[in-house]
Amino acid sequence: MNPLNQLAHIIYPPRCILCNDFLWRAPFDAGDVSSSVCQSCLRGFNAIEAPFCTICGKPFNSDAIENHPCEDCLRTPPYFQAAYAPYRYEGPILEAVLKLKYGGKTFVADAMGPYLADFARMRFMPEKPHIIMPVPLHPKRLRERGFNQSLLLAKAVTAKLNGKLDFLSLIRAKKTIPQTTLSKNERKTNVQDAFVLKNPSGVLKKNILLVDDVFTTGNTLNECAKVLMQGGAEAVFCVTLARAVL
Ligand SMILES: [Zn+2]
Ligand SMILES: [Zn+2]
C-alpha cells in the first residue's frame, strides 16, 4: 500500500461496509472480501459450494454427486453458457444488496466488484472476457433510482479484470415490474423481449461477461443472453453477487 493510503487508514480506520464496525485487521488486497467486510458479517455469508449446476449454478442438496447440468437447464438450455454467484441470497449478503440497491450505498459495489471479478476468473471464465456488460435498467427506473447498481458492479469488475466495459449496446426497452413481486410464470413473460441490442457489430464473436446484482430465476439474465447470442456473440457468461436458492 502506498504511504498516502497508509496514512488515510490510520486517520480513518477502515470499517465494515455492512455493520460499520472497525475492521481489526491489516489491509488489504482488492478482491479480498475481508478487506471490506468484518469477520462477524463474513461468517454470515453463505457460499455456494459444489456440487452445483454447471450452467445455472444452482446448488444441489446431495454432496455425493459431481457438478452437472440440472434438470431445468437440460430441458430448456439457457442462452448463457454459465451463470454463477459466490453466495446464496440470504443473511448479510442480502442486506448488502438491499443497501446498494435501495439505500444508495454504492460503495458496496466498489467493495464487492473486485471480489466478483476474481470469483468469475477462478470459478468459470475460461479466459478474459472481451466485453463486460451490466444488465441495463430502463431509463425511467434509472431516473428514479439515480444509478444502475449492476453498472456500478460491472465497472468495478472491469477495473479489476483490466477489461472493456460496454454499457450502451444493450438497452432495456420495456419497463418491467420488479421480478420479486411476481409468480414464476409472470416473471418469464415480464422480461420477455425487454432488451434490445443497439450495436450488434460490437458483440460479434465476443465473449461477454454479464454482471447483475442477484440471480433470482435467471429469466432476466437469460433474456439479455438471448439478445446478445442472437446478435452474434460467441458466448455469454453471467456473474452475480448472490443467487436465490428456491
Ligand atoms: Zn460487519
Ligand atoms: Zn441449471
Short mmCIF file of C-alpha atoms and ligand atoms in Angstrom, two decimals:
data_model
loop_
_atom_site.label_atom_id
_atom_site.label_comp_id
_atom_site.label_asym_id
_atom_site.label_seq_id
_atom_site.Cartn_x
_atom_site.Cartn_y
_atom_site.Cartn_z
CA MET A 1 0.00 0.00 0.00
CA ASN A 2 1.30 3.45 -0.77
CA PRO A 3 2.16 5.76 2.16
CA LEU A 4 -0.76 8.08 1.46
CA ASN A 5 -3.25 5.23 1.74
CA GLN A 6 -1.45 4.01 4.84
CA LEU A 7 -1.89 7.42 6.42
CA ALA A 8 -5.55 7.52 5.41
CA HIS A 9 -6.06 4.18 7.11
CA ILE A 10 -4.53 5.48 10.33
CA ILE A 11 -6.70 8.59 10.34
CA TYR A 12 -9.81 6.82 9.11
CA PRO A 13 -9.54 3.19 10.16
CA PRO A 14 -11.46 1.08 7.67
CA ARG A 15 -14.90 -0.07 8.71
CA CYS A 16 -17.13 -2.94 7.68
CA ILE A 17 -19.33 -1.87 4.77
CA LEU A 18 -22.25 -3.76 6.31
CA CYS A 19 -22.26 -3.16 10.06
CA ASN A 20 -19.86 -0.19 10.20
CA ASP A 21 -17.73 -1.93 12.82
CA PHE A 22 -13.96 -1.42 12.63
CA LEU A 23 -12.04 -3.97 10.60
CA TRP A 24 -9.47 -5.15 13.10
CA ARG A 25 -7.02 -6.46 10.58
CA ALA A 26 -4.17 -5.39 8.41
CA PRO A 27 -5.25 -4.35 4.95
CA PHE A 28 -5.67 -5.13 2.02
CA ASP A 29 -5.91 -6.92 -1.21
CA ALA A 30 -8.50 -5.68 -3.65
CA GLY A 31 -10.71 -8.65 -4.33
CA ASP A 32 -10.38 -9.90 -0.79
CA VAL A 33 -13.83 -9.51 0.74
CA SER A 34 -12.40 -9.43 4.25
CA SER A 35 -10.80 -6.09 3.41
CA SER A 36 -14.30 -4.54 3.37
CA VAL A 37 -16.45 -6.85 5.46
CA CYS A 38 -15.78 -7.72 9.10
CA GLN A 39 -15.23 -11.28 10.27
CA SER A 40 -18.54 -11.37 12.07
CA CYS A 41 -20.53 -10.37 8.95
CA LEU A 42 -18.40 -12.67 6.79
CA ARG A 43 -19.38 -15.65 8.93
CA GLY A 44 -22.99 -14.99 7.89
CA PHE A 45 -22.15 -15.19 4.16
CA ASN A 46 -23.37 -18.49 2.85
CA ALA A 47 -21.11 -19.60 -0.01
CA ILE A 48 -22.48 -21.73 -2.82
CA GLU A 49 -20.29 -24.77 -2.89
CA ALA A 50 -20.07 -27.85 -5.09
CA PRO A 51 -21.99 -29.75 -6.22
CA PHE A 52 -23.91 -27.24 -8.32
CA CYS A 53 -25.45 -27.00 -11.79
CA THR A 54 -22.65 -26.30 -14.27
CA ILE A 55 -24.96 -23.99 -16.23
CA CYS A 56 -27.21 -22.02 -13.86
CA GLY A 57 -25.11 -22.51 -10.73
CA LYS A 58 -27.97 -23.91 -8.64
CA PRO A 59 -26.56 -25.87 -5.71
CA PHE A 60 -27.64 -29.48 -5.29
CA ASN A 61 -28.68 -30.88 -1.95
CA SER A 62 -26.66 -34.06 -2.05
CA ASP A 63 -22.90 -33.75 -1.77
CA ALA A 64 -22.48 -37.28 -3.08
CA ILE A 65 -22.63 -36.14 -6.71
CA GLU A 66 -20.40 -34.26 -9.10
CA ASN A 67 -21.25 -30.89 -10.66
CA HIS A 68 -23.58 -31.40 -13.61
CA PRO A 69 -26.35 -29.56 -15.51
CA CYS A 70 -29.64 -29.50 -13.58
CA GLU A 71 -32.91 -30.82 -14.95
CA ASP A 72 -34.25 -27.36 -15.83
CA CYS A 73 -31.11 -26.47 -17.80
CA LEU A 74 -31.17 -29.81 -19.65
CA ARG A 75 -34.83 -29.42 -20.54
CA THR A 76 -34.59 -25.79 -21.64
CA PRO A 77 -30.95 -24.85 -22.14
CA PRO A 78 -30.42 -21.17 -21.33
CA TYR A 79 -28.73 -18.84 -23.78
CA PHE A 80 -25.90 -18.18 -21.35
CA GLN A 81 -23.03 -20.61 -21.01
CA ALA A 82 -22.87 -20.28 -17.25
CA ALA A 83 -24.35 -18.09 -14.52
CA TYR A 84 -22.58 -18.30 -11.18
CA ALA A 85 -22.74 -16.45 -7.90
CA PRO A 86 -20.43 -16.82 -4.92
CA TYR A 87 -23.17 -16.58 -2.29
CA ARG A 88 -26.72 -17.59 -1.50
CA TYR A 89 -29.06 -14.61 -1.41
CA GLU A 90 -29.67 -14.52 2.32
CA GLY A 91 -28.25 -13.04 5.54
CA PRO A 92 -25.65 -10.25 5.34
CA ILE A 93 -25.20 -10.52 1.57
CA LEU A 94 -28.93 -9.91 1.08
CA GLU A 95 -28.62 -6.87 3.34
CA ALA A 96 -25.62 -5.69 1.33
CA VAL A 97 -27.57 -5.91 -1.94
CA LEU A 98 -30.53 -4.04 -0.44
CA LYS A 99 -28.17 -1.37 0.88
CA LEU A 100 -26.67 -0.99 -2.56
CA LYS A 101 -29.91 -1.04 -4.49
CA TYR A 102 -32.36 0.82 -2.30
CA GLY A 103 -30.13 2.52 0.25
CA GLY A 104 -27.85 4.11 -2.31
CA LYS A 105 -24.76 2.62 -0.58
CA THR A 106 -22.83 2.48 -3.80
CA PHE A 107 -19.55 1.66 -2.04
CA VAL A 108 -20.88 -1.89 -1.68
CA ALA A 109 -20.31 -2.26 -5.44
CA ASP A 110 -16.78 -0.87 -5.16
CA ALA A 111 -16.02 -3.27 -2.33
CA MET A 112 -17.57 -6.41 -3.82
CA GLY A 113 -16.80 -5.82 -7.51
CA PRO A 114 -13.11 -6.81 -7.39
CA TYR A 115 -14.00 -9.93 -5.46
CA LEU A 116 -16.64 -10.79 -8.07
CA ALA A 117 -14.04 -10.38 -10.82
CA ASP A 118 -11.68 -12.80 -9.09
CA PHE A 119 -14.52 -15.21 -8.47
CA ALA A 120 -15.55 -15.21 -12.16
CA ARG A 121 -11.98 -15.70 -13.29
CA MET A 122 -11.25 -18.54 -10.91
CA ARG A 123 -14.58 -20.30 -10.97
CA PHE A 124 -15.67 -20.31 -14.58
CA MET A 125 -14.37 -17.78 -17.06
CA PRO A 126 -12.15 -19.71 -19.46
CA GLU A 127 -10.34 -16.55 -20.48
CA LYS A 128 -10.62 -12.82 -20.06
CA PRO A 129 -13.96 -11.66 -21.47
CA HIS A 130 -13.81 -9.38 -24.50
CA ILE A 131 -16.55 -7.21 -23.04
CA ILE A 132 -18.10 -6.73 -19.61
CA MET A 133 -21.72 -5.60 -19.59
CA PRO A 134 -24.19 -4.72 -16.85
CA VAL A 135 -27.84 -5.76 -17.01
CA PRO A 136 -29.38 -2.44 -18.10
CA LEU A 137 -32.08 -0.56 -16.25
CA HIS A 138 -34.98 1.06 -18.03
CA PRO A 139 -34.24 4.82 -18.42
CA LYS A 140 -37.26 5.69 -16.30
CA ARG A 141 -36.16 3.44 -13.44
CA LEU A 142 -32.63 4.82 -13.80
CA ARG A 143 -34.01 8.33 -13.29
CA GLU A 144 -35.95 7.19 -10.23
CA ARG A 145 -33.01 5.40 -8.62
CA GLY A 146 -30.27 7.66 -9.88
CA PHE A 147 -27.87 4.82 -10.65
CA ASN A 148 -27.77 1.31 -12.00
CA GLN A 149 -26.35 -0.99 -9.33
CA SER A 150 -25.37 -3.54 -11.99
CA LEU A 151 -23.38 -0.91 -13.85
CA LEU A 152 -21.55 0.03 -10.65
CA LEU A 153 -20.68 -3.62 -10.08
CA ALA A 154 -19.69 -4.08 -13.74
CA LYS A 155 -17.41 -1.03 -13.53
CA ALA A 156 -15.61 -2.44 -10.50
CA VAL A 157 -15.34 -5.86 -12.18
CA THR A 158 -13.97 -4.24 -15.34
CA ALA A 159 -11.35 -2.30 -13.40
CA LYS A 160 -10.14 -5.47 -11.67
CA LEU A 161 -10.03 -7.50 -14.88
CA ASN A 162 -8.50 -4.59 -16.77
CA GLY A 163 -11.19 -5.23 -19.34
CA LYS A 164 -13.54 -3.34 -21.61
CA LEU A 165 -16.88 -2.09 -20.31
CA ASP A 166 -19.87 -1.70 -22.61
CA PHE A 167 -23.00 -0.28 -21.00
CA LEU A 168 -24.55 1.26 -24.10
CA SER A 169 -25.04 -1.56 -26.59
CA LEU A 170 -27.64 -3.47 -24.61
CA ILE A 171 -30.67 -1.45 -23.53
CA ARG A 172 -33.86 -2.20 -21.65
CA ALA A 173 -36.65 -1.06 -23.92
CA LYS A 174 -39.55 -2.33 -21.85
CA LYS A 175 -40.22 -1.13 -18.31
CA THR A 176 -40.70 -4.31 -16.33
CA ILE A 177 -42.24 -4.89 -12.92
CA PRO A 178 -39.70 -5.94 -10.23
CA GLN A 179 -39.32 -9.72 -10.62
CA THR A 180 -39.55 -10.35 -6.89
CA THR A 181 -43.23 -9.34 -6.85
CA LEU A 182 -44.27 -11.89 -9.49
CA SER A 183 -45.04 -15.59 -9.80
CA LYS A 184 -42.75 -17.95 -11.72
CA ASN A 185 -44.71 -17.72 -14.97
CA GLU A 186 -45.30 -13.99 -14.69
CA ARG A 187 -41.55 -13.47 -14.28
CA LYS A 188 -40.87 -15.12 -17.59
CA THR A 189 -43.32 -13.01 -19.59
CA ASN A 190 -42.45 -9.87 -17.63
CA VAL A 191 -38.90 -9.73 -19.03
CA GLN A 192 -39.69 -11.28 -22.40
CA ASP A 193 -38.39 -9.07 -25.20
CA ALA A 194 -37.47 -6.42 -22.65
CA PHE A 195 -33.95 -5.98 -24.05
CA VAL A 196 -32.69 -4.64 -27.35
CA LEU A 197 -29.21 -4.73 -28.83
CA LYS A 198 -28.31 -1.31 -30.21
CA ASN A 199 -24.94 -2.20 -31.64
CA PRO A 200 -24.76 -5.81 -32.90
CA SER A 201 -21.37 -5.38 -34.57
CA GLY A 202 -19.89 -4.62 -31.14
CA VAL A 203 -20.77 -8.06 -29.76
CA LEU A 204 -20.00 -10.12 -32.85
CA LYS A 205 -17.87 -13.18 -31.94
CA LYS A 206 -17.25 -11.74 -28.47
CA ASN A 207 -17.04 -13.49 -25.12
CA ILE A 208 -19.24 -11.42 -22.85
CA LEU A 209 -19.37 -11.28 -19.08
CA LEU A 210 -22.78 -10.06 -17.97
CA VAL A 211 -22.96 -8.60 -14.46
CA ASP A 212 -26.01 -8.27 -12.24
CA ASP A 213 -26.63 -7.98 -8.51
CA VAL A 214 -28.82 -11.03 -7.92
CA PHE A 215 -29.77 -14.16 -9.82
CA THR A 216 -33.41 -14.78 -8.92
CA THR A 217 -34.99 -17.03 -11.54
CA GLY A 218 -32.39 -16.37 -14.23
CA ASN A 219 -35.06 -15.03 -16.61
CA THR A 220 -33.56 -11.54 -16.81
CA LEU A 221 -30.02 -12.78 -17.48
CA ASN A 222 -31.35 -15.31 -19.96
CA GLU A 223 -33.26 -12.64 -21.89
CA CYS A 224 -30.13 -10.49 -22.06
CA ALA A 225 -28.07 -13.50 -23.16
CA LYS A 226 -30.68 -14.33 -25.81
CA VAL A 227 -30.41 -10.89 -27.38
CA LEU A 228 -26.60 -10.99 -27.26
CA MET A 229 -26.36 -14.50 -28.73
CA GLN A 230 -28.87 -13.66 -31.45
CA GLY A 231 -26.72 -10.61 -32.16
CA GLY A 232 -23.76 -12.88 -32.90
CA ALA A 233 -21.93 -13.08 -29.55
CA GLU A 234 -19.60 -16.07 -29.13
CA ALA A 235 -20.62 -16.84 -25.55
CA VAL A 236 -22.27 -15.14 -22.60
CA PHE A 237 -21.20 -15.78 -19.01
CA CYS A 238 -23.08 -14.26 -16.10
CA VAL A 239 -21.87 -13.37 -12.65
CA THR A 240 -23.98 -12.04 -9.79
CA LEU A 241 -23.20 -11.23 -6.17
CA ALA A 242 -25.77 -13.67 -4.92
CA ARG A 243 -28.19 -16.33 -6.05
CA ALA A 244 -31.65 -17.05 -4.73
CA VAL A 245 -31.88 -20.73 -3.87
CA LEU A 246 -35.54 -21.59 -4.10
ZN ZN B 1 -19.65 -6.25 9.72
ZN ZN B 2 -29.22 -25.40 -14.03
#
